Amino acid sequence: MPLIGNDAQAKKVDDPQLAVSEDLEWLEAESYVVTVSRKKQKVSESAAAAFVISNEDLRRSGASSIPEALRMVPGIEVAKTNSNTWAITARGFNDRFSEKLLVLMDGRAIYTPIFSGVVWHEKDTLLEDVERIEVIRGPGASLWGGNAVNGVINIITKSSHDTQGGLVTLGVGSEEKQFGGVRYGGELGEYWSYRSYLKYSNHDKSIIPRGEDPNDQWDIQQGGFRIDGNPNIQDAFTLQGDLYAGEGGSYQTVITTNFPYTSRQQVGYDYSGGNILGRWVRSWSQASETILQAYFDEAYDQFNYASEFNIRVRTFDIDLQHRFSPHDRHELTWGTGMRYVTDEFTNSDVFSMQNPSRDTSTYSGFLQDEIALIKEKLRLIVGVKVEHNDYTNWKMQPNGRIILEIDNTNTIWAAVSRAVKVPNRVQDDVKAVYFEPTPANALDPTIPAGLYALFQGVGNTNFDSEELTAYELGYRTNPSRKITIDLTAFYFEYDNLRSVEPKLTDTSMVVAAPPYFLIPTLSENQKYGDSHGFELFAEWQPLPSMKFSASYSYIKITLHSNPGSLDIREDFAQKSPQNQVKVQSSFDLPMNTELDLMFRYVDHIEIFDYPSYLEMDCRLAWQPNENLEISLVGKNLFNASHPEFQENTFNLVPTEVERSVYGKATWSF
Amino acid sequence: MASKDTINKCKIVGIVALCFVLFGSHLLLASEEQPRILILNSDMSVKGQYLSVQTAFIEAIPYPSQDIKAIDLGKKWRTPSKIFNEIRHFRPDLTYCIGSQACMLTQKEPTPTKLVFSSVINWEKFFSDQSPAFGVTSEIPYHEQLAAFHDFFPDIHSIGVLYSNQFNKKSLLSIHKSARQFGFEIIEARVSQKGAARTTIASVLAKIDALWILPDPLAVSGFDDVTAIFELTGSHKKPVFAWSSGFVKQGAVMAVEADTHEVGRQAAKLSVQILTGESISKPIQAPKKKLISVNLKKIKSYDLEFNNNLLSKIIRVVE
């Protein structure tokens, strides 16, 4: 054989079959990425005010729950109303059931259709299994549909492929009294994997400054599983489910028609539920993908007043979504979905429905086109969601977004969107719920003193959707690889906002001992208004082992009533802190220790006359080896206690959030 | 008694002072540390690409071995959560990602270190101008490969390129551009799904003088595809150009490939430059050393015009 060329370097290929095998092995190893990666848009490329909390951010925040973790998101209002209830929203209109914020967990809506809001302490998972929490401030209705008005929160858990092996967490603390979790993940053949988990947490009461018992201690036990499979390069399957049960309580002002109408009661609260979700993702190519998802969710809440009041809600949801590129400048996404909700109420003296059981359905379809006007420079996104619901029939929610990548480090975007908040079951169908009694002669001086008027909330089938037209403008820049700055400004115009209108002309006198006046009140669309503000976020990482981030958000809400409106609802313009500042710093110290400090300043809340507060959370962690982490977390360290929010839907007696500390050990194997 | 505002102001001053103390002490401590390098290898059992670049990288790095840690992502017991724990525990100053899985892992949970990559097909899907990185590409630049085809086989004018849009859409744009310089006509043989190499090649066979296989996991998804490629091209006496010498013994007439050891050495040099703060003019580099292999038996059996004057450039020969 002639040996050609440089003799020193030349050599024969001795085993080419092996050489090709190695090449094919490399190709196969490289192809793995297509199986697991789908179209993921970086935050820097999105035409929305998006923020992502990664699993690492969660770990370093020391957060013991999802609401705690959300405190780090710029512009999000997070307030604890008592030990087991939270008020969380984006860009105003905060309440225990913040009805203008849509929340999803792995694509499953955890937003209750009964009150329009999230019962946060019931919606939990093992935080170590959360891959990321995506938060979009501003409307997301053209993709997500009704109620994604002021924001969308999407909690995404890890694939079971990524949670193989065991994990044990244990902790004790002053407020988080005992908590722990166990997770184990394994393989089911070559392409499938599973995990299952159990967790338990037991929480102490909050505090009422006057010394009364808030009765809001609570606990939850939860277990679940997830199975993921990628049997071939194109298909990915997921099946997951959870079951939970817990006990809580509250100390609240209960209003009934029995004199003296109001009484402070310690109310017990049992809750349980479960869900199961299946998802099939077919990747036709890198630019084309179909997702079919279905889930069933059940929640059962039992309130132990003098009489029992129960709510059971079952939701069945199916969604189909397809993304493809008909042209190299267009990426189309379309989808359709159906949601069926059935509920059962056990009426009581405190709360009753006209129809104790009812089924409702929602049908929807959406289309979005992402158009590359100038490739890799200027993109236009136009989309619309059409939705039919049983309360207000057809609603259309369009949006247009444009994003200009000025250069490698500067991006500017703008968006105009329309979103609607659909009425909920209570607003449409409630038979009787009572508001704080008023001396009757305050309404009509001719009525003798000593008699009271009771406002009775009743459903209004004519109550229409609340509407938002949103204008947003954003700018992102990376002046250096170590610095990121994100600025978003917004102007929101609200129309048809909900008011609660007393129908004085329909007042009746109820013969009782003593007699009282009953004034029916209905949800109507008698309010309108606007909000404007901005959110500024900056992150600086001077060293790989050191990171700082800070955000400042400002919001101003102005609301008006239509002429003739007698709205008795709280003024939501005064329920949000106008200014919020959040500062975080993370340090990797010698000896495998980590220090994280978080500061937050929250402006005063006018309507409750709550003062502004400055608080600090701190986490110190040590990893003696790769599998063990021991951490000590202090929360709200600056004040012995401070008030954050008042809950007036169920008239909870106001409580304060206490300083707390907990220790936690996490062992993975 | 101090007002609440005064107390708040004191707290803010305290926070700022604390940050300065932490920042200063941290800078002091950081400056005394030796640089640590983490190697994330997608699968060390893939010897040809992944393991050989790692070996060359470690040999070329001038830091003590205790400051270099290699993690094999091919070991199934090494779950991502364990890997992230290991990374956190090791606290690297620079992470060298070998292969796509390693790059994907760093994208999934960004590590707060500088990144260098190699042995990745379609590296642009992980890194962009917005999330830049440093690295060595896995292929010899296409214009150099086309120049070799042109120089060695002057009679070949139309080349069919076997590829998929998923992995090599951008490569095709670059190939078209370079081909014009050498007077080649490029016929696209685009594979849209796994196992479709045979039908795709059959549809272009009549129009091409030669077939060029790109490194593409969808276009060449297994031995069946390799067999189909050489059965079809052999029966029509169409020469095959490939990206690896392994294909030359199988029946390809020529391969222009990167020297994987040199890729590892290049990545090491790049890493040292980054860690020492040297300015780097080309963050993404092409392999500096190419290896050319030919199959003389096939060349003869196909009666191909072959430029013998360039034989000295050939490194590997198959009879």
CSV table of C-alpha atoms in Angstrom, one decimal, chain A residues 27, chain B residues 162-164 167-168 189-191 193-198 201 213-222 225-226 229:
chain,number,residue,atom,x,y,z
A,27,LEU,CA,-24.5,12.1,16.3
B,162,LEU,CA,-27.4,15.5,2.8
B,163,TYR,CA,-28.7,17.5,5.8
B,164,SER,CA,-31.8,18.4,7.8
B,167,PHE,CA,-29.5,20.8,12.5
B,168,ASN,CA,-28.0,22.4,9.5
B,189,ALA,CA,-30.9,16.7,-0.2
B,190,ARG,CA,-33.0,17.7,2.8
B,191,VAL,CA,-34.1,14.9,5.2
B,193,GLN,CA,-37.5,12.8,9.3
B,194,LYS,CA,-35.5,10.0,10.8
B,195,GLY,CA,-34.8,7.1,8.4
B,196,ALA,CA,-35.6,9.1,5.3
B,197,ALA,CA,-32.0,9.3,4.0
B,198,ARG,CA,-32.5,6.6,1.3
B,201,ILE,CA,-30.8,10.6,-1.8
B,213,ILE,CA,-22.8,14.1,4.1
B,214,LEU,CA,-22.9,16.7,6.8
B,215,PRO,CA,-22.7,15.8,10.5
B,216,ASP,CA,-26.4,15.7,11.1
B,217,PRO,CA,-28.2,13.4,13.6
B,218,LEU,CA,-31.4,13.4,11.6
B,219,ALA,CA,-30.0,12.9,8.2
B,220,VAL,CA,-27.7,10.1,9.4
B,221,SER,CA,-29.5,8.5,12.3
B,222,GLY,CA,-28.0,5.1,12.4
B,225,ASP,CA,-28.8,5.2,6.9
B,226,VAL,CA,-25.0,4.6,6.4
B,229,ILE,CA,-26.1,5.9,1.6
